[in-house]
Amino acid sequence: MCFGILNREFILNNHIAFKENISMGEDALFSYEIFLYIDKVVGVDMVSYNRRIRPGSACTAYSLERNIKVFKSYYNLYYVLLGWIESGHYNPMDKCNNLETLQIKLINTRENVARCLAMISDRKVVRKYLKQIKQEGIYPYKDENHYINRTKGLKGFLIYHINNGLAFWIVHFLYRVKRNK
């Protein structure tokens, strides 16, 4: 994790840990929890982390199994964030960790659930999980206009409107075509 130097006792005393059922975004959750308990951050103007991007690594490899795992991670992340909102696990006085920020993270995570599901190439698997997230009210969702669409063109338009059933299936089709090349 590229975060910083942390005191082990601080982490243990505040019961902060990586969520075992989340393999994508787990570092963001970990960081979020740390910021709930600290009073100050000290920055150092020094490069201390060199990220290597390798073909076939966890971040660059694409397979049906990996895409299902990423989908499930965002699905689990959604429920962790929802639980934090419902239990008041945030700091109303902190700009980075207040209720509004947590709600925006929840909205973005819900969009990622739909996006990751659309990226799964197996249509039978997609239908199974799509039915599940529809029953749970995760999808389709009302667009709250919090998501900033940085992707341009048709792909950006479709991703932004993935809460629409037609756009979801077009994105799914495009990913299937791309993976089958």
mmCIF file of C-alpha atoms in Angstrom:
data_model
loop_
_atom_site.group_PDB
_atom_site.id
_atom_site.type_symbol
_atom_site.label_atom_id
_atom_site.label_comp_id
_atom_site.label_asym_id
_atom_site.label_seq_id
_atom_site.Cartn_x
_atom_site.Cartn_y
_atom_site.Cartn_z
ATOM 1 C CA MET A 1 0.000 0.000 0.000
ATOM 2 C CA CYS A 2 1.313 3.421 -0.917
ATOM 3 C CA PHE A 3 0.112 5.411 2.069
ATOM 4 C CA GLY A 4 2.799 6.315 4.519
ATOM 5 C CA ILE A 5 4.421 5.297 7.748
ATOM 6 C CA LEU A 6 1.983 4.338 10.489
ATOM 7 C CA ASN A 7 2.394 3.440 14.126
ATOM 8 C CA ARG A 8 1.426 -0.219 14.667
ATOM 9 C CA GLU A 9 0.006 0.488 18.138
ATOM 10 C CA PHE A 10 -2.206 3.233 16.680
ATOM 11 C CA ILE A 11 -3.661 0.748 14.172
ATOM 12 C CA LEU A 12 -4.190 -1.971 16.794
ATOM 13 C CA ASN A 13 -5.639 0.384 19.441
ATOM 14 C CA ASN A 14 -8.194 1.738 16.948
ATOM 15 C CA HIS A 15 -9.014 -1.731 15.509
ATOM 16 C CA ILE A 16 -8.193 -0.665 11.959
ATOM 17 C CA ALA A 17 -7.676 -3.491 9.476
ATOM 18 C CA PHE A 18 -8.034 -4.320 5.821
ATOM 19 C CA LYS A 19 -11.405 -5.869 4.990
ATOM 20 C CA GLU A 20 -10.711 -9.441 3.917
ATOM 21 C CA ASN A 21 -13.666 -9.711 1.507
ATOM 22 C CA ILE A 22 -12.549 -6.678 -0.520
ATOM 23 C CA SER A 23 -9.658 -6.966 -2.969
ATOM 24 C CA MET A 24 -10.174 -3.712 -4.907
ATOM 25 C CA GLY A 25 -10.459 -0.436 -3.015
ATOM 26 C CA GLU A 26 -9.361 -1.970 0.278
ATOM 27 C CA ASP A 27 -6.580 0.601 0.611
ATOM 28 C CA ALA A 28 -9.098 3.442 0.252
ATOM 29 C CA LEU A 29 -11.198 1.999 3.095
ATOM 30 C CA PHE A 30 -8.105 1.535 5.232
ATOM 31 C CA SER A 31 -7.040 5.140 4.589
ATOM 32 C CA TYR A 32 -10.550 6.411 5.320
ATOM 33 C CA GLU A 33 -10.574 4.706 8.713
ATOM 34 C CA ILE A 34 -7.129 6.046 9.585
ATOM 35 C CA PHE A 35 -8.256 9.594 8.869
ATOM 36 C CA LEU A 36 -11.163 9.158 11.294
ATOM 37 C CA TYR A 37 -8.713 8.812 14.187
ATOM 38 C CA ILE A 38 -5.800 11.133 13.422
ATOM 39 C CA ASP A 39 -5.450 14.787 14.292
ATOM 40 C CA LYS A 40 -2.665 15.752 11.907
ATOM 41 C CA VAL A 41 -0.693 14.582 8.886
ATOM 42 C CA VAL A 42 2.922 15.425 8.170
ATOM 43 C CA GLY A 43 4.096 15.462 4.564
ATOM 44 C CA VAL A 44 7.619 14.856 3.366
ATOM 45 C CA ASP A 45 8.823 16.076 -0.020
ATOM 46 C CA MET A 46 10.468 12.829 -1.030
ATOM 47 C CA VAL A 47 9.736 9.992 -3.442
ATOM 48 C CA SER A 48 9.434 6.867 -1.303
ATOM 49 C CA TYR A 49 7.386 4.541 -3.478
ATOM 50 C CA ASN A 50 8.001 3.352 -7.027
ATOM 51 C CA ARG A 51 5.018 1.598 -8.593
ATOM 52 C CA ARG A 52 5.782 -0.928 -11.295
ATOM 53 C CA ILE A 53 3.052 -1.834 -13.748
ATOM 54 C CA ARG A 54 3.588 -5.338 -15.052
ATOM 55 C CA PRO A 55 1.544 -7.231 -17.650
ATOM 56 C CA GLY A 56 -0.401 -10.000 -15.944
ATOM 57 C CA SER A 57 -0.345 -8.358 -12.507
ATOM 58 C CA ALA A 58 -3.466 -8.078 -10.339
ATOM 59 C CA CYS A 59 -4.120 -4.575 -11.693
ATOM 60 C CA THR A 60 -3.576 -5.296 -15.383
ATOM 61 C CA ALA A 61 -4.693 -8.906 -15.974
ATOM 62 C CA TYR A 62 -8.186 -9.502 -17.316
ATOM 63 C CA SER A 63 -10.037 -12.757 -16.944
ATOM 64 C CA LEU A 64 -13.554 -13.826 -16.099
ATOM 65 C CA GLU A 65 -12.451 -14.833 -12.583
ATOM 66 C CA ARG A 66 -10.675 -11.533 -11.971
ATOM 67 C CA ASN A 67 -13.606 -9.475 -13.228
ATOM 68 C CA ILE A 68 -16.020 -11.394 -10.998
ATOM 69 C CA LYS A 69 -13.653 -10.832 -8.051
ATOM 70 C CA VAL A 70 -13.495 -7.078 -8.786
ATOM 71 C CA PHE A 71 -17.293 -6.915 -9.054
ATOM 72 C CA LYS A 72 -17.694 -8.732 -5.713
ATOM 73 C CA SER A 73 -15.131 -6.416 -4.099
ATOM 74 C CA TYR A 74 -17.079 -3.308 -5.110
ATOM 75 C CA TYR A 75 -20.309 -5.024 -4.088
ATOM 76 C CA ASN A 76 -18.865 -5.715 -0.603
ATOM 77 C CA LEU A 77 -17.363 -2.219 -0.451
ATOM 78 C CA TYR A 78 -20.846 -0.787 -1.117
ATOM 79 C CA TYR A 79 -22.219 -2.551 1.964
ATOM 80 C CA VAL A 80 -19.270 -1.513 4.156
ATOM 81 C CA LEU A 81 -19.839 2.147 3.236
ATOM 82 C CA LEU A 82 -23.609 1.818 3.674
ATOM 83 C CA GLY A 83 -23.041 0.283 7.105
ATOM 84 C CA TRP A 84 -20.743 3.147 8.078
ATOM 85 C CA ILE A 85 -23.394 5.687 7.061
ATOM 86 C CA GLU A 86 -26.128 3.870 8.960
ATOM 87 C CA SER A 87 -23.980 3.490 12.092
ATOM 88 C CA GLY A 88 -22.598 7.056 12.052
ATOM 89 C CA HIS A 89 -19.016 5.904 11.401
ATOM 90 C CA TYR A 90 -17.816 9.311 10.199
ATOM 91 C CA ASN A 91 -16.588 12.609 11.584
ATOM 92 C CA PRO A 92 -19.039 15.480 10.889
ATOM 93 C CA MET A 93 -16.324 18.097 11.595
ATOM 94 C CA ASP A 94 -13.794 16.645 9.139
ATOM 95 C CA LYS A 95 -13.928 17.808 5.498
ATOM 96 C CA CYS A 96 -12.571 14.476 4.242
ATOM 97 C CA ASN A 97 -14.641 12.122 6.396
ATOM 98 C CA ASN A 98 -18.038 13.726 6.869
ATOM 99 C CA LEU A 99 -21.441 12.293 5.935
ATOM 100 C CA GLU A 100 -21.606 14.059 2.555
ATOM 101 C CA THR A 101 -18.191 12.724 1.512
ATOM 102 C CA LEU A 102 -19.164 9.222 2.604
ATOM 103 C CA GLN A 103 -22.437 9.440 0.653
ATOM 104 C CA ILE A 104 -20.537 10.488 -2.480
ATOM 105 C CA LYS A 105 -18.179 7.517 -1.992
ATOM 106 C CA LEU A 106 -21.247 5.276 -1.705
ATOM 107 C CA ILE A 107 -22.716 6.701 -4.941
ATOM 108 C CA ASN A 108 -19.431 6.216 -6.809
ATOM 109 C CA THR A 109 -19.106 2.678 -5.428
ATOM 110 C CA ARG A 110 -22.627 1.813 -6.580
ATOM 111 C CA GLU A 111 -21.696 3.055 -10.061
ATOM 112 C CA ASN A 112 -18.558 0.895 -9.931
ATOM 113 C CA VAL A 113 -20.681 -2.145 -9.002
ATOM 114 C CA ALA A 114 -22.712 -1.669 -12.203
ATOM 115 C CA ARG A 115 -19.630 -0.864 -14.307
ATOM 116 C CA CYS A 116 -17.705 -3.911 -13.085
ATOM 117 C CA LEU A 117 -20.692 -6.178 -13.662
ATOM 118 C CA ALA A 118 -21.000 -4.893 -17.240
ATOM 119 C CA MET A 119 -17.325 -5.808 -17.798
ATOM 120 C CA ILE A 120 -17.924 -9.516 -17.055
ATOM 121 C CA SER A 121 -17.951 -11.414 -20.337
ATOM 122 C CA ASP A 122 -20.179 -14.337 -19.288
ATOM 123 C CA ARG A 123 -23.772 -13.242 -19.933
ATOM 124 C CA LYS A 124 -25.217 -15.928 -17.614
ATOM 125 C CA VAL A 125 -23.084 -14.638 -14.719
ATOM 126 C CA VAL A 126 -24.065 -11.040 -15.525
ATOM 127 C CA ARG A 127 -27.784 -11.912 -15.485
ATOM 128 C CA LYS A 128 -27.436 -13.719 -12.142
ATOM 129 C CA TYR A 129 -25.723 -10.798 -10.385
ATOM 130 C CA LEU A 130 -27.826 -8.166 -12.160
ATOM 131 C CA LYS A 131 -30.949 -9.841 -10.772
ATOM 132 C CA GLN A 132 -29.361 -9.828 -7.295
ATOM 133 C CA ILE A 133 -28.377 -6.147 -7.291
ATOM 134 C CA LYS A 134 -31.789 -5.197 -8.681
ATOM 135 C CA GLN A 135 -33.501 -7.078 -5.836
ATOM 136 C CA GLU A 136 -31.265 -5.291 -3.320
ATOM 137 C CA GLY A 137 -31.995 -1.869 -4.826
ATOM 138 C CA ILE A 138 -28.381 -1.195 -5.812
ATOM 139 C CA TYR A 139 -29.268 -1.052 -9.521
ATOM 140 C CA PRO A 140 -30.805 0.707 -11.376
ATOM 141 C CA TYR A 141 -30.274 3.874 -9.396
ATOM 142 C CA LYS A 142 -31.255 7.476 -9.740
ATOM 143 C CA ASP A 143 -28.387 9.615 -11.031
ATOM 144 C CA GLU A 144 -27.487 12.080 -8.258
ATOM 145 C CA ASN A 145 -25.096 13.999 -10.567
ATOM 146 C CA HIS A 146 -22.174 13.588 -8.138
ATOM 147 C CA TYR A 147 -20.134 11.472 -10.522
ATOM 148 C CA ILE A 148 -17.715 13.509 -12.614
ATOM 149 C CA ASN A 149 -17.462 11.879 -16.003
ATOM 150 C CA ARG A 150 -13.830 12.118 -17.103
ATOM 151 C CA THR A 151 -14.110 9.684 -20.001
ATOM 152 C CA LYS A 152 -14.929 11.405 -23.285
ATOM 153 C CA GLY A 153 -16.868 10.236 -26.329
ATOM 154 C CA LEU A 154 -19.401 7.423 -26.647
ATOM 155 C CA LYS A 155 -17.690 5.297 -23.993
ATOM 156 C CA GLY A 156 -17.870 8.158 -21.482
ATOM 157 C CA PHE A 157 -21.498 8.809 -22.332
ATOM 158 C CA LEU A 158 -22.413 5.140 -21.852
ATOM 159 C CA ILE A 159 -20.476 4.794 -18.603
ATOM 160 C CA TYR A 160 -22.092 7.960 -17.253
ATOM 161 C CA HIS A 161 -25.546 6.591 -18.136
ATOM 162 C CA ILE A 162 -24.879 2.988 -17.069
ATOM 163 C CA ASN A 163 -27.803 3.289 -14.641
ATOM 164 C CA ASN A 164 -29.966 3.024 -17.772
ATOM 165 C CA GLY A 165 -30.588 -0.626 -18.717
ATOM 166 C CA LEU A 166 -29.869 -0.112 -22.423
ATOM 167 C CA ALA A 167 -26.531 1.616 -21.732
ATOM 168 C CA PHE A 168 -25.590 -1.207 -19.328
ATOM 169 C CA TRP A 169 -26.059 -3.855 -22.026
ATOM 170 C CA ILE A 170 -24.248 -1.767 -24.666
ATOM 171 C CA VAL A 171 -21.233 -1.416 -22.320
ATOM 172 C CA HIS A 172 -21.413 -5.176 -21.625
ATOM 173 C CA PHE A 173 -21.485 -5.911 -25.373
ATOM 174 C CA LEU A 174 -18.536 -3.589 -26.076
ATOM 175 C CA TYR A 175 -16.419 -5.243 -23.365
ATOM 176 C CA ARG A 176 -17.285 -8.699 -24.726
ATOM 177 C CA VAL A 177 -16.234 -7.646 -28.233
ATOM 178 C CA LYS A 178 -13.009 -6.104 -26.904
ATOM 179 C CA ARG A 179 -12.087 -9.233 -24.901
ATOM 180 C CA ASN A 180 -12.789 -11.582 -27.825
ATOM 181 C CA LYS A 181 -10.343 -9.824 -30.197
#
